[in-house]
C-alpha cells in the first residue's frame, strides 16, 4: 500500500527525486566514506514529512519504540543489521541486557520490546529485560496480545560495582530502550566494563533537539552541494528560544519575535518556489518525545495570545518535566494520505542500515498538525516494497521504490546528523 500524494509531487520534489536517483552511486559512496569517519547510532527512527515541494525529517529518535510496527518481511534485514551493530561493540557477545521504558501499561510499547528481543535472539544473543522501575523487586511476567509474554527483572550491580546485570546474568552489552527523560539513574553510571548503548548523553536528560538540527544543517549542506539541490528542500528551518515560563507567561515576547523571523524566512522560500500554501511553525519542547509539548502557529500574534489550554500543553513534557526551552521548527505539510487520512513516513534504522518503516496515520489531524498524538495508527505495509531496487527508468513520482529510496536517503542524513550530534555533545570525548 502506497499512500497517494494529495498534491501530486510537483516541480521541486520531482526534480529532487530525479537528481537523487541519478546520483545514487555517488550518494552511496558518500555515505560509505562518512561512516568511516563517524559511528552511527546503535538504532534510530526518523519521522519525515512530504509536502510535495519539500521532504524533511522533523524528529529523530535514538530510542525507537515502534519495531512492532515493521512488516514481518523486513525482519531478516533487521537481524542482519543488528549483527553488524553488535559486532562493532562486542564481537564475542553472548548476553544482552535490554532496559525498556518503565511504563509497563502500554501494550503496544511492550510488543515493540518483544520484537526487539526476537531480533537480537536471532543474532545469537541471550536477551533478558532489566527494569529501572523501583516497584519491580522480583521478576514479573507480562502477557502480550499476540499470546507471547515478556519477563521484567530488577537490575543488579556486580560486587565490584563496575558491571550491571540481573541475578545469574552477566551481559557484555547493555541496550537502552529508555530515553532517560527523568535523568540518568545512578545504577547506569560508572559502567566501565560494558558497552552502554546508546550512550547516556543520548537520553533526553542531556540531549537537545536544537543540537540535532544544527548538526543536520551541516550534513544537509554538504549533501545538497553534492547532488546540486537547494538544501532547503530537505531541511526544516529552525530557531532555539530559552528562558520561557509558560505558567507565568514570561519570555513569550522573545518567542514571538523568533516565530516572526522564522515565518518571514519561510515566506521568502515559498515565494521563490511559487508555493501557495500558508507557512506555519511548530513550537516544541527542546528535549523530550512522545509528541508532547508541541503547538503549531501560523502567526507570531498567536504566541502572545496562547490560551490556558495551549499554555498548559506546553508546560510539561514527558514524565511531567517542565518545559523552559523550545525549538521553533518550520512546519512541513504532510500531503500524503491513506484512505483520506493524513499520513507521514517513519523510517527505522539499525546501525547504518534502513531496516523498514511504516506510515503514521491520523484521521482527525490536518496536513499542518502533529500526527504523533492519541488516535494515530500505523500502517506497516508501506515499506514492504522497500527492498525493491529503485527503478531508474520510471517517470519521477510514479514508482513506490523510488519514493522509498528517497525516504531512506533523507532518514540516513538524519542518522548521520545524530552521529555528529553525539560526538559534539559527548561529555567524555577522550574515553573510547
GROMACS .gro file of C-alpha atoms in nm:
model
  432
    1UNK     CA    1   0.000   0.000   0.000
    2UNK     CA    2   0.149   0.331  -0.107
    3UNK     CA    3  -0.025   0.649   0.007
    4UNK     CA    4  -0.108   0.888  -0.270
    5UNK     CA    5   0.010   1.244  -0.250
    6UNK     CA    6  -0.281   1.484  -0.248
    7UNK     CA    7  -0.069   1.735  -0.434
    8UNK     CA    8   0.100   1.526  -0.696
    9UNK     CA    9   0.473   1.555  -0.643
   10UNK     CA   10   0.516   1.890  -0.806
   11UNK     CA   11   0.813   2.059  -0.972
   12UNK     CA   12   1.074   2.087  -0.696
   13UNK     CA   13   1.037   1.738  -0.547
   14UNK     CA   14   1.016   1.565  -0.886
   15UNK     CA   15   1.341   1.736  -0.973
   16UNK     CA   16   1.487   1.627  -0.637
   17UNK     CA   17   1.385   1.262  -0.694
   18UNK     CA   18   1.543   1.274  -1.040
   19UNK     CA   19   1.868   1.417  -0.902
   20UNK     CA   20   1.886   1.174  -0.610
   21UNK     CA   21   1.823   0.870  -0.833
   22UNK     CA   22   2.074   0.995  -1.087
   23UNK     CA   23   2.337   1.043  -0.817
   24UNK     CA   24   2.277   0.706  -0.643
   25UNK     CA   25   2.635   0.570  -0.685
   26UNK     CA   26   2.783   0.900  -0.560
   27UNK     CA   27   2.535   0.914  -0.270
   28UNK     CA   28   2.605   0.557  -0.153
   29UNK     CA   29   2.982   0.612  -0.177
   30UNK     CA   30   2.947   0.940   0.015
   31UNK     CA   31   2.760   0.762   0.297
   32UNK     CA   32   3.021   0.485   0.298
   33UNK     CA   33   3.301   0.741   0.337
   34UNK     CA   34   3.112   0.930   0.611
   35UNK     CA   35   3.064   0.607   0.810
   36UNK     CA   36   3.441   0.558   0.806
   37UNK     CA   37   3.471   0.889   0.992
   38UNK     CA   38   3.165   0.864   1.220
   39UNK     CA   39   2.995   0.590   1.421
   40UNK     CA   40   2.623   0.554   1.351
   41UNK     CA   41   2.386   0.546   1.648
   42UNK     CA   42   2.306   0.188   1.750
   43UNK     CA   43   1.948   0.230   1.627
   44UNK     CA   44   1.728   0.520   1.528
   45UNK     CA   45   1.391   0.618   1.383
   46UNK     CA   46   1.320   0.932   1.182
   47UNK     CA   47   0.982   1.099   1.126
   48UNK     CA   48   0.962   1.250   0.778
   49UNK     CA   49   0.711   1.487   0.622
   50UNK     CA   50   0.647   1.501   0.248
   51UNK     CA   51   0.489   1.827   0.133
   52UNK     CA   52   0.522   1.754  -0.240
   53UNK     CA   53   0.757   2.054  -0.267
   54UNK     CA   54   0.977   1.959   0.029
   55UNK     CA   55   1.080   1.639   0.208
   56UNK     CA   56   1.234   1.680   0.552
   57UNK     CA   57   1.296   1.499   0.882
   58UNK     CA   58   1.104   1.657   1.169
   59UNK     CA   59   1.211   1.431   1.455
   60UNK     CA   60   1.495   1.184   1.517
   61UNK     CA   61   1.452   0.930   1.795
   62UNK     CA   62   1.759   0.749   1.933
   63UNK     CA   63   1.548   0.511   2.146
   64UNK     CA   64   1.294   0.398   1.883
   65UNK     CA   65   0.983   0.233   2.024
   66UNK     CA   66   0.787   0.101   1.727
   67UNK     CA   67   0.969  -0.207   1.600
   68UNK     CA   68   0.641  -0.397   1.635
   69UNK     CA   69   0.501  -0.182   1.352
   70UNK     CA   70   0.754  -0.304   1.094
   71UNK     CA   71   0.630  -0.557   0.842
   72UNK     CA   72   0.747  -0.917   0.914
   73UNK     CA   73   0.908  -0.931   0.567
   74UNK     CA   74   1.163  -0.675   0.684
   75UNK     CA   75   1.278  -0.873   0.990
   76UNK     CA   76   1.565  -1.064   0.822
   77UNK     CA   77   1.708  -0.724   0.726
   78UNK     CA   78   1.680  -0.606   1.087
   79UNK     CA   79   1.858  -0.921   1.212
   80UNK     CA   80   2.148  -0.870   0.967
   81UNK     CA   81   2.184  -0.504   1.066
   82UNK     CA   82   2.170  -0.594   1.437
   83UNK     CA   83   2.451  -0.846   1.384
   84UNK     CA   84   2.667  -0.577   1.222
   85UNK     CA   85   2.587  -0.336   1.507
   86UNK     CA   86   2.667  -0.581   1.788
   87UNK     CA   87   2.994  -0.695   1.626
   88UNK     CA   88   3.128  -0.339   1.649
   89UNK     CA   89   3.096  -0.322   2.025
   90UNK     CA   90   3.136  -0.680   2.143
   91UNK     CA   91   3.226  -0.929   1.867
   92UNK     CA   92   3.202  -1.231   2.102
   93UNK     CA   93   2.882  -1.108   2.274
   94UNK     CA   94   2.669  -1.377   2.431
   95UNK     CA   95   2.437  -1.191   2.669
   96UNK     CA   96   2.243  -0.870   2.604
   97UNK     CA   97   2.063  -0.677   2.877
   98UNK     CA   98   1.774  -0.472   2.736
   99UNK     CA   99   1.635  -0.191   2.953
  100UNK     CA  100   1.288  -0.072   2.844
  101UNK     CA  101   1.081   0.229   2.947
  102UNK     CA  102   0.936   0.196   3.295
  103UNK     CA  103   0.569   0.235   3.197
  104UNK     CA  104   0.451  -0.126   3.177
  105UNK     CA  105   0.087  -0.048   3.096
  106UNK     CA  106   0.137   0.033   2.727
  107UNK     CA  107   0.095  -0.300   2.547
  108UNK     CA  108   0.191  -0.150   2.206
  109UNK     CA  109   0.523  -0.041   2.352
  110UNK     CA  110   0.577  -0.379   2.517
  111UNK     CA  111   0.513  -0.551   2.181
  112UNK     CA  112   0.799  -0.337   2.049
  113UNK     CA  113   1.019  -0.481   2.327
  114UNK     CA  114   0.907  -0.833   2.234
  115UNK     CA  115   1.002  -0.766   1.872
  116UNK     CA  116   1.346  -0.630   1.971
  117UNK     CA  117   1.411  -0.942   2.180
  118UNK     CA  118   1.314  -1.157   1.881
  119UNK     CA  119   1.557  -0.966   1.652
  120UNK     CA  120   1.850  -0.990   1.894
  121UNK     CA  121   1.792  -1.357   1.975
  122UNK     CA  122   1.822  -1.428   1.603
  123UNK     CA  123   2.167  -1.266   1.609
  124UNK     CA  124   2.281  -1.532   1.859
  125UNK     CA  125   2.231  -1.343   2.186
  126UNK     CA  126   2.064  -1.440   2.511
  127UNK     CA  127   1.839  -1.141   2.578
  128UNK     CA  128   1.684  -1.054   2.914
  129UNK     CA  129   1.496  -0.749   3.035
  130UNK     CA  130   1.604  -0.537   3.329
  131UNK     CA  131   1.378  -0.261   3.453
  132UNK     CA  132   1.454   0.077   3.611
  133UNK     CA  133   1.112   0.070   3.778
  134UNK     CA  134   1.161   0.071   4.159
  135UNK     CA  135   0.824  -0.107   4.208
  136UNK     CA  136   0.951  -0.425   4.041
  137UNK     CA  137   1.158  -0.602   4.306
  138UNK     CA  138   1.117  -0.956   4.173
  139UNK     CA  139   1.070  -1.099   3.820
  140UNK     CA  140   0.737  -1.001   3.665
  141UNK     CA  141   0.576  -1.182   3.371
  142UNK     CA  142   0.361  -0.971   3.135
  143UNK     CA  143   0.135  -1.133   2.874
  144UNK     CA  144   0.127  -0.969   2.529
  145UNK     CA  145  -0.175  -0.959   2.292
  146UNK     CA  146  -0.010  -1.199   2.044
  147UNK     CA  147  -0.004  -1.478   2.303
  148UNK     CA  148   0.364  -1.440   2.393
  149UNK     CA  149   0.496  -1.284   2.714
  150UNK     CA  150   0.794  -1.090   2.841
  151UNK     CA  151   0.963  -1.105   3.179
  152UNK     CA  152   1.090  -0.792   3.356
  153UNK     CA  153   1.359  -0.836   3.624
  154UNK     CA  154   1.517  -0.600   3.879
  155UNK     CA  155   1.868  -0.474   3.794
  156UNK     CA  156   2.174  -0.572   4.000
  157UNK     CA  157   2.521  -0.414   4.014
  158UNK     CA  158   2.815  -0.655   4.033
  159UNK     CA  159   3.013  -0.694   4.358
  160UNK     CA  160   3.292  -0.467   4.224
  161UNK     CA  161   3.029  -0.210   4.121
  162UNK     CA  162   3.164  -0.186   3.765
  163UNK     CA  163   2.908  -0.403   3.587
  164UNK     CA  164   2.530  -0.417   3.555
  165UNK     CA  165   2.322  -0.731   3.512
  166UNK     CA  166   2.046  -0.944   3.658
  167UNK     CA  167   2.050  -1.232   3.900
  168UNK     CA  168   2.273  -1.500   3.740
  169UNK     CA  169   2.304  -1.296   3.422
  170UNK     CA  170   2.617  -1.100   3.328
  171UNK     CA  171   2.577  -0.920   2.994
  172UNK     CA  172   2.853  -0.791   2.767
  173UNK     CA  173   2.630  -0.511   2.638
  174UNK     CA  174   2.352  -0.301   2.794
  175UNK     CA  175   2.100  -0.176   2.537
  176UNK     CA  176   1.873   0.109   2.644
  177UNK     CA  177   1.523   0.143   2.501
  178UNK     CA  178   1.452   0.403   2.768
  179UNK     CA  179   1.511   0.767   2.671
  180UNK     CA  180   1.614   0.878   3.024
  181UNK     CA  181   1.375   1.175   3.026
  182UNK     CA  182   1.379   1.198   3.404
  183UNK     CA  183   1.756   1.195   3.429
  184UNK     CA  184   2.036   0.940   3.436
  185UNK     CA  185   1.978   0.687   3.717
  186UNK     CA  186   2.285   0.616   3.930
  187UNK     CA  187   2.253   0.243   3.852
  188UNK     CA  188   2.360   0.320   3.492
  189UNK     CA  189   2.660   0.537   3.582
  190UNK     CA  190   3.021   0.422   3.602
  191UNK     CA  191   2.981   0.102   3.397
  192UNK     CA  192   3.342   0.090   3.280
  193UNK     CA  193   3.348  -0.273   3.174
  194UNK     CA  194   3.038  -0.284   2.950
  195UNK     CA  195   2.913  -0.105   2.642
  196UNK     CA  196   2.602   0.101   2.722
  197UNK     CA  197   2.410   0.175   2.400
  198UNK     CA  198   2.303   0.435   2.306
  199UNK     CA  199   2.544   0.635   2.526
  200UNK     CA  200   2.393   0.804   2.831
  201UNK     CA  201   2.424   1.152   2.677
  202UNK     CA  202   2.183   1.041   2.401
  203UNK     CA  203   1.899   1.047   2.657
  204UNK     CA  204   1.669   1.347   2.693
  205UNK     CA  205   1.826   1.431   3.029
  206UNK     CA  206   2.111   1.582   2.823
  207UNK     CA  207   2.006   1.579   2.457
  208UNK     CA  208   1.853   1.885   2.283
  209UNK     CA  209   1.666   1.890   1.951
  210UNK     CA  210   1.835   2.216   1.853
  211UNK     CA  211   2.177   2.043   1.868
  212UNK     CA  212   2.047   1.770   1.640
  213UNK     CA  213   1.906   2.007   1.380
  214UNK     CA  214   2.224   2.218   1.389
  215UNK     CA  215   2.418   1.901   1.303
  216UNK     CA  216   2.159   1.812   1.037
  217UNK     CA  217   2.206   2.157   0.887
  218UNK     CA  218   2.577   2.081   0.849
  219UNK     CA  219   2.518   1.739   0.694
  220UNK     CA  220   2.249   1.851   0.450
  221UNK     CA  221   2.458   2.141   0.317
  222UNK     CA  222   2.736   1.900   0.217
  223UNK     CA  223   2.487   1.655   0.068
  224UNK     CA  224   2.291   1.921  -0.123
  225UNK     CA  225   2.611   2.055  -0.277
  226UNK     CA  226   2.699   1.707  -0.400
  227UNK     CA  227   2.360   1.642  -0.566
  228UNK     CA  228   2.320   2.009  -0.669
  229UNK     CA  229   1.991   2.088  -0.496
  230UNK     CA  230   1.874   2.364  -0.263
  231UNK     CA  231   1.936   2.234   0.093
  232UNK     CA  232   1.603   2.389   0.199
  233UNK     CA  233   1.425   2.113   0.001
  234UNK     CA  234   1.547   1.865   0.263
  235UNK     CA  235   1.584   2.083   0.569
  236UNK     CA  236   1.331   2.236   0.810
  237UNK     CA  237   1.446   2.584   0.915
  238UNK     CA  238   1.460   2.623   1.293
  239UNK     CA  239   1.547   2.855   1.581
  240UNK     CA  240   1.603   2.799   1.952
  241UNK     CA  241   1.441   3.001   2.229
  242UNK     CA  242   1.514   2.965   2.603
  243UNK     CA  243   1.409   3.129   2.929
  244UNK     CA  244   1.038   3.075   2.875
  245UNK     CA  245   0.787   3.024   3.153
  246UNK     CA  246   0.453   2.923   3.007
  247UNK     CA  247   0.293   2.924   3.352
  248UNK     CA  248   0.383   3.286   3.424
  249UNK     CA  249   0.359   3.375   3.054
  250UNK     CA  250   0.709   3.527   3.056
  251UNK     CA  251   0.961   3.509   2.771
  252UNK     CA  252   0.680   3.497   2.516
  253UNK     CA  253   0.783   3.829   2.354
  254UNK     CA  254   1.122   3.685   2.257
  255UNK     CA  255   0.945   3.368   2.140
  256UNK     CA  256   0.703   3.572   1.926
  257UNK     CA  257   0.999   3.758   1.769
  258UNK     CA  258   1.171   3.428   1.683
  259UNK     CA  259   0.848   3.292   1.534
  260UNK     CA  260   0.802   3.608   1.327
  261UNK     CA  261   1.160   3.595   1.198
  262UNK     CA  262   1.135   3.226   1.104
  263UNK     CA  263   0.798   3.270   0.931
  264UNK     CA  264   0.938   3.553   0.717
  265UNK     CA  265   1.229   3.327   0.606
  266UNK     CA  266   0.979   3.054   0.512
  267UNK     CA  267   0.758   3.303   0.322
  268UNK     CA  268   1.063   3.410   0.122
  269UNK     CA  269   1.128   3.048   0.022
  270UNK     CA  270   0.761   2.988  -0.064
  271UNK     CA  271   0.770   3.296  -0.287
  272UNK     CA  272   1.089   3.173  -0.456
  273UNK     CA  273   0.923   2.844  -0.548
  274UNK     CA  274   0.573   2.980  -0.614
  275UNK     CA  275   0.423   2.780  -0.326
  276UNK     CA  276   0.068   2.888  -0.240
  277UNK     CA  277   0.036   2.709   0.097
  278UNK     CA  278   0.029   2.908   0.421
  279UNK     CA  279   0.357   2.879   0.615
  280UNK     CA  280   0.344   2.764   0.977
  281UNK     CA  281   0.585   2.662   1.253
  282UNK     CA  282   0.583   2.407   1.532
  283UNK     CA  283   0.688   2.520   1.878
  284UNK     CA  284   0.828   2.212   2.054
  285UNK     CA  285   0.995   2.137   2.384
  286UNK     CA  286   1.370   2.128   2.308
  287UNK     CA  287   1.401   1.799   2.495
  288UNK     CA  288   1.160   1.511   2.508
  289UNK     CA  289   0.944   1.295   2.293
  290UNK     CA  290   0.604   1.124   2.259
  291UNK     CA  291   0.459   1.420   2.071
  292UNK     CA  292   0.418   1.611   2.399
  293UNK     CA  293   0.478   1.983   2.442
  294UNK     CA  294   0.402   2.079   2.079
  295UNK     CA  295   0.182   2.351   1.928
  296UNK     CA  296   0.153   2.480   1.570
  297UNK     CA  297   0.119   2.854   1.491
  298UNK     CA  298   0.075   3.048   1.166
  299UNK     CA  299   0.139   3.396   1.305
  300UNK     CA  300   0.356   3.547   1.581
  301UNK     CA  301   0.049   3.709   1.740
  302UNK     CA  302  -0.078   3.360   1.831
  303UNK     CA  303   0.220   3.320   2.067
  304UNK     CA  304   0.113   3.618   2.277
  305UNK     CA  305  -0.249   3.504   2.274
  306UNK     CA  306  -0.192   3.146   2.386
  307UNK     CA  307  -0.497   3.036   2.583
  308UNK     CA  308  -0.475   2.848   2.910
  309UNK     CA  309  -0.521   2.510   2.741
  310UNK     CA  310  -0.231   2.574   2.500
  311UNK     CA  311  -0.006   2.707   2.776
  312UNK     CA  312  -0.085   2.403   2.990
  313UNK     CA  313   0.002   2.181   2.693
  314UNK     CA  314   0.344   2.349   2.667
  315UNK     CA  315   0.409   2.348   3.042
  316UNK     CA  316   0.520   1.990   3.075
  317UNK     CA  317   0.669   1.722   2.853
  318UNK     CA  318   0.714   1.352   2.909
  319UNK     CA  319   0.735   1.234   3.274
  320UNK     CA  320   0.591   1.574   3.380
  321UNK     CA  321   0.917   1.759   3.313
  322UNK     CA  322   0.885   2.136   3.298
  323UNK     CA  323   0.944   2.297   2.956
  324UNK     CA  324   1.160   2.611   2.972
  325UNK     CA  325   1.339   2.590   2.638
  326UNK     CA  326   1.182   2.537   2.297
  327UNK     CA  327   1.281   2.481   1.937
  328UNK     CA  328   1.078   2.664   1.673
  329UNK     CA  329   1.073   2.445   1.366
  330UNK     CA  330   0.946   2.514   1.016
  331UNK     CA  331   0.623   2.321   0.971
  332UNK     CA  332   0.631   2.081   0.677
  333UNK     CA  333   0.284   2.000   0.547
  334UNK     CA  334   0.212   1.629   0.512
  335UNK     CA  335   0.034   1.579   0.182
  336UNK     CA  336   0.038   1.200   0.191
  337UNK     CA  337  -0.292   1.027   0.252
  338UNK     CA  338  -0.409   0.676   0.332
  339UNK     CA  339  -0.787   0.636   0.290
  340UNK     CA  340  -0.823   1.014   0.312
  341UNK     CA  341  -0.636   1.029   0.646
  342UNK     CA  342  -0.313   1.230   0.676
  343UNK     CA  343  -0.002   1.005   0.681
  344UNK     CA  344   0.369   1.056   0.745
  345UNK     CA  345   0.651   0.805   0.690
  346UNK     CA  346   0.868   0.687   0.979
  347UNK     CA  347   1.194   0.516   0.879
  348UNK     CA  348   1.373   0.268   1.110
  349UNK     CA  349   1.745   0.201   1.108
  350UNK     CA  350   1.982  -0.027   1.295
  351UNK     CA  351   2.348   0.072   1.267
  352UNK     CA  352   2.380   0.241   0.924
  353UNK     CA  353   2.113   0.031   0.754
  354UNK     CA  354   1.750   0.110   0.680
  355UNK     CA  355   1.554  -0.189   0.814
  356UNK     CA  356   1.198  -0.081   0.738
  357UNK     CA  357   0.937   0.168   0.837
  358UNK     CA  358   0.568   0.244   0.841
  359UNK     CA  359   0.321   0.525   0.794
  360UNK     CA  360   0.183   0.704   1.098
  361UNK     CA  361  -0.177   0.783   1.006
  362UNK     CA  362  -0.421   1.013   1.187
  363UNK     CA  363  -0.778   1.054   1.064
  364UNK     CA  364  -0.854   1.351   1.293
  365UNK     CA  365  -0.548   1.563   1.212
  366UNK     CA  366  -0.485   1.809   0.933
  367UNK     CA  367  -0.188   1.840   0.695
  368UNK     CA  368  -0.024   2.101   0.921
  369UNK     CA  369  -0.071   1.923   1.256
  370UNK     CA  370   0.142   1.691   1.465
  371UNK     CA  371   0.039   1.329   1.394
  372UNK     CA  372   0.221   1.177   1.692
  373UNK     CA  373  -0.087   1.201   1.911
  374UNK     CA  374  -0.353   0.975   2.065
  375UNK     CA  375  -0.569   0.830   1.787
  376UNK     CA  376  -0.278   0.769   1.548
  377UNK     CA  377  -0.246   0.424   1.395
  378UNK     CA  378   0.029   0.260   1.195
  379UNK     CA  379   0.033   0.102   0.852
  380UNK     CA  380   0.339  -0.124   0.826
  381UNK     CA  381   0.279  -0.242   0.470
  382UNK     CA  382   0.410   0.069   0.308
  383UNK     CA  383   0.777  -0.018   0.329
  384UNK     CA  384   0.732  -0.386   0.241
  385UNK     CA  385   0.835  -0.290  -0.113
  386UNK     CA  386   1.138  -0.113   0.018
  387UNK     CA  387   1.371  -0.397  -0.072
  388UNK     CA  388   1.276  -0.343  -0.438
  389UNK     CA  389   1.561  -0.153  -0.601
  390UNK     CA  390   1.491   0.196  -0.735
  391UNK     CA  391   1.362   0.194  -1.092
  392UNK     CA  392   1.589   0.428  -1.284
  393UNK     CA  393   1.362   0.425  -1.590
  394UNK     CA  394   1.036   0.513  -1.412
  395UNK     CA  395   0.892   0.858  -1.459
  396UNK     CA  396   0.967   1.072  -1.149
  397UNK     CA  397   0.693   1.048  -0.887
  398UNK     CA  398   0.538   0.725  -1.024
  399UNK     CA  399   0.737   0.438  -0.865
  400UNK     CA  400   0.700   0.344  -0.497
  401UNK     CA  401   1.054   0.201  -0.462
  402UNK     CA  402   1.191   0.534  -0.583
  403UNK     CA  403   0.996   0.727  -0.323
  404UNK     CA  404   1.107   0.486  -0.051
  405UNK     CA  405   1.470   0.507  -0.164
  406UNK     CA  406   1.445   0.885  -0.132
  407UNK     CA  407   1.295   0.846   0.218
  408UNK     CA  408   1.582   0.614   0.312
  409UNK     CA  409   1.840   0.866   0.191
  410UNK     CA  410   1.687   1.154   0.391
  411UNK     CA  411   1.649   0.933   0.701
  412UNK     CA  412   2.018   0.837   0.676
  413UNK     CA  413   2.111   1.207   0.657
  414UNK     CA  414   1.933   1.248   0.992
  415UNK     CA  415   2.114   0.936   1.121
  416UNK     CA  416   2.448   1.087   1.021
  417UNK     CA  417   2.347   1.414   1.189
  418UNK     CA  418   2.269   1.219   1.509
  419UNK     CA  419   2.617   1.067   1.489
  420UNK     CA  420   2.778   1.415   1.466
  421UNK     CA  421   2.550   1.542   1.741
  422UNK     CA  422   2.660   1.258   1.973
  423UNK     CA  423   3.029   1.333   1.903
  424UNK     CA  424   2.988   1.704   1.971
  425UNK     CA  425   2.788   1.660   2.293
  426UNK     CA  426   2.993   1.372   2.437
  427UNK     CA  427   3.093   1.476   2.792
  428UNK     CA  428   3.392   1.234   2.780
  429UNK     CA  429   3.516   1.252   2.420
  430UNK     CA  430   3.854   1.101   2.509
  431UNK     CA  431   3.701   0.783   2.654
  432UNK     CA  432   3.682   0.502   2.398
   0.00000   0.00000   0.00000
